[in-house]
CSV table of C-alpha atoms in Angstrom, one decimal:
chain,number,residue,atom,x,y,z
H,267,MET,CA,118.5,81.0,99.7
H,268,ASN,CA,116.6,78.3,101.7
H,269,LEU,CA,113.2,77.8,102.4
H,270,THR,CA,113.1,79.7,105.5
H,271,GLY,CA,114.8,82.6,103.7
H,272,GLY,CA,112.5,82.8,101.1
H,273,ILE,CA,109.5,82.9,103.8
H,274,VAL,CA,111.3,85.7,105.9
H,275,LEU,CA,112.2,87.8,102.6
H,276,TYR,CA,108.5,87.3,101.4
H,277,ALA,CA,107.1,88.2,104.9
H,278,SER,CA,109.5,91.1,105.3
H,279,LEU,CA,108.6,92.6,101.9
H,280,TRP,CA,104.8,92.1,102.5
H,281,PHE,CA,104.7,94.3,105.4
H,282,LEU,CA,107.0,96.6,103.5
H,283,THR,CA,104.6,96.9,100.6
H,284,LEU,CA,101.5,97.1,102.9
H,285,PHE,CA,102.8,100.1,104.5
H,286,VAL,CA,103.7,101.7,101.0
H,287,VAL,CA,100.3,100.7,99.6
H,288,MET,CA,97.8,101.7,102.5
H,289,PRO,CA,97.8,105.5,101.9
H,290,ILE,CA,97.4,105.0,98.1
H,291,GLY,CA,94.0,106.5,97.1
H,292,GLN,CA,92.9,106.8,100.8
H,293,ARG,CA,90.4,109.6,101.5
H,294,SER,CA,89.9,111.1,104.8
H,295,GLN,CA,86.5,112.0,106.7
H,296,ALA,CA,87.4,115.6,106.3
H,297,ASP,CA,87.8,115.2,102.4
H,298,MET,CA,84.5,113.3,102.4
H,299,GLY,CA,82.8,115.9,104.6
H,300,GLN,CA,81.3,112.9,107.0
H,301,ILE,CA,83.5,113.1,110.3
H,302,VAL,CA,82.1,110.4,113.0
H,303,PRO,CA,81.9,112.2,116.2
H,304,GLY,CA,84.9,111.0,118.5
H,305,THR,CA,87.4,110.7,115.6
H,306,PRO,CA,89.7,112.6,114.1
H,307,ALA,CA,89.1,114.5,110.8
H,308,GLY,CA,92.1,112.4,109.2
H,309,ALA,CA,91.0,109.3,110.0
H,310,PRO,CA,90.3,107.0,106.7
H,311,ALA,CA,86.6,107.4,105.5
H,312,ASN,CA,86.3,104.0,103.9
H,313,LEU,CA,89.1,101.7,104.1
H,314,ASN,CA,88.9,98.8,101.8
H,315,TRP,CA,91.2,96.3,103.6
H,316,ARG,CA,90.3,93.5,101.3
H,317,ARG,CA,91.6,95.6,98.3
H,318,LYS,CA,94.7,96.8,99.9
H,319,LEU,CA,95.7,93.2,101.2
H,320,LEU,CA,95.0,91.9,97.8
H,321,TRP,CA,97.4,94.7,95.9
H,322,THR,CA,99.9,94.0,98.9
H,323,THR,CA,100.0,90.3,97.8
H,324,LEU,CA,100.2,90.7,94.1
H,325,VAL,CA,103.0,93.5,94.3
H,326,THR,CA,105.0,91.6,96.9
H,327,SER,CA,104.7,88.4,95.0
H,328,ILE,CA,106.2,90.1,91.9
H,329,LEU,CA,108.9,91.6,93.8
H,330,TRP,CA,109.9,88.5,95.7
H,331,GLY,CA,110.0,86.5,92.3
H,332,ILE,CA,112.4,89.0,90.6
H,333,ILE,CA,114.4,89.1,94.3
H,334,ALA,CA,114.7,85.3,94.3
H,335,TRP,CA,115.5,84.9,90.4
H,336,VAL,CA,118.8,87.4,91.0
H,337,ILE,CA,119.7,85.5,94.4
H,338,LEU,CA,119.2,82.1,93.2
H,339,GLY,CA,120.6,82.9,89.4
H,340,GLY,CA,124.0,83.8,91.1
H,341,PHE,CA,123.7,87.2,89.9
H,342,VAL,CA,124.4,88.5,93.4
H,343,THR,CA,126.6,86.2,95.8
H,344,ARG,CA,127.8,86.4,99.1
H,345,ALA,CA,131.3,87.2,97.9
H,346,ASP,CA,129.8,90.4,95.9
H,347,ILE,CA,128.2,91.4,99.0
H,348,ALA,CA,131.3,91.1,101.0
H,349,ASN,CA,133.5,93.1,98.5
H,350,LEU,CA,131.0,96.2,98.6
H,351,ASP,CA,132.6,97.1,101.8
H,352,HIS,CA,135.8,97.1,100.1
H,353,LEU,CA,134.2,99.3,97.1
H,354,LEU,CA,133.0,101.9,99.7
H,355,ARG,CA,136.7,102.6,101.1
């Protein structure tokens, strides 16, 4: 894995993790009983972006480290990936 591949992998994992982390612990305006006029009741009541982005970065860094270790350690090679097609038939 080269530098560009590592950056693309990290960015892809970061956005995937963000979409997984966003709804965790989120309470809607209807749950809080404070619906702002003009907004849907299911809208977030108090979204803490800083905390969500911090958790996203932390989880992504751990996942990226594990995946980079597997790729750079030679546990999975391009030949192994090419042979997956043969195994599925």
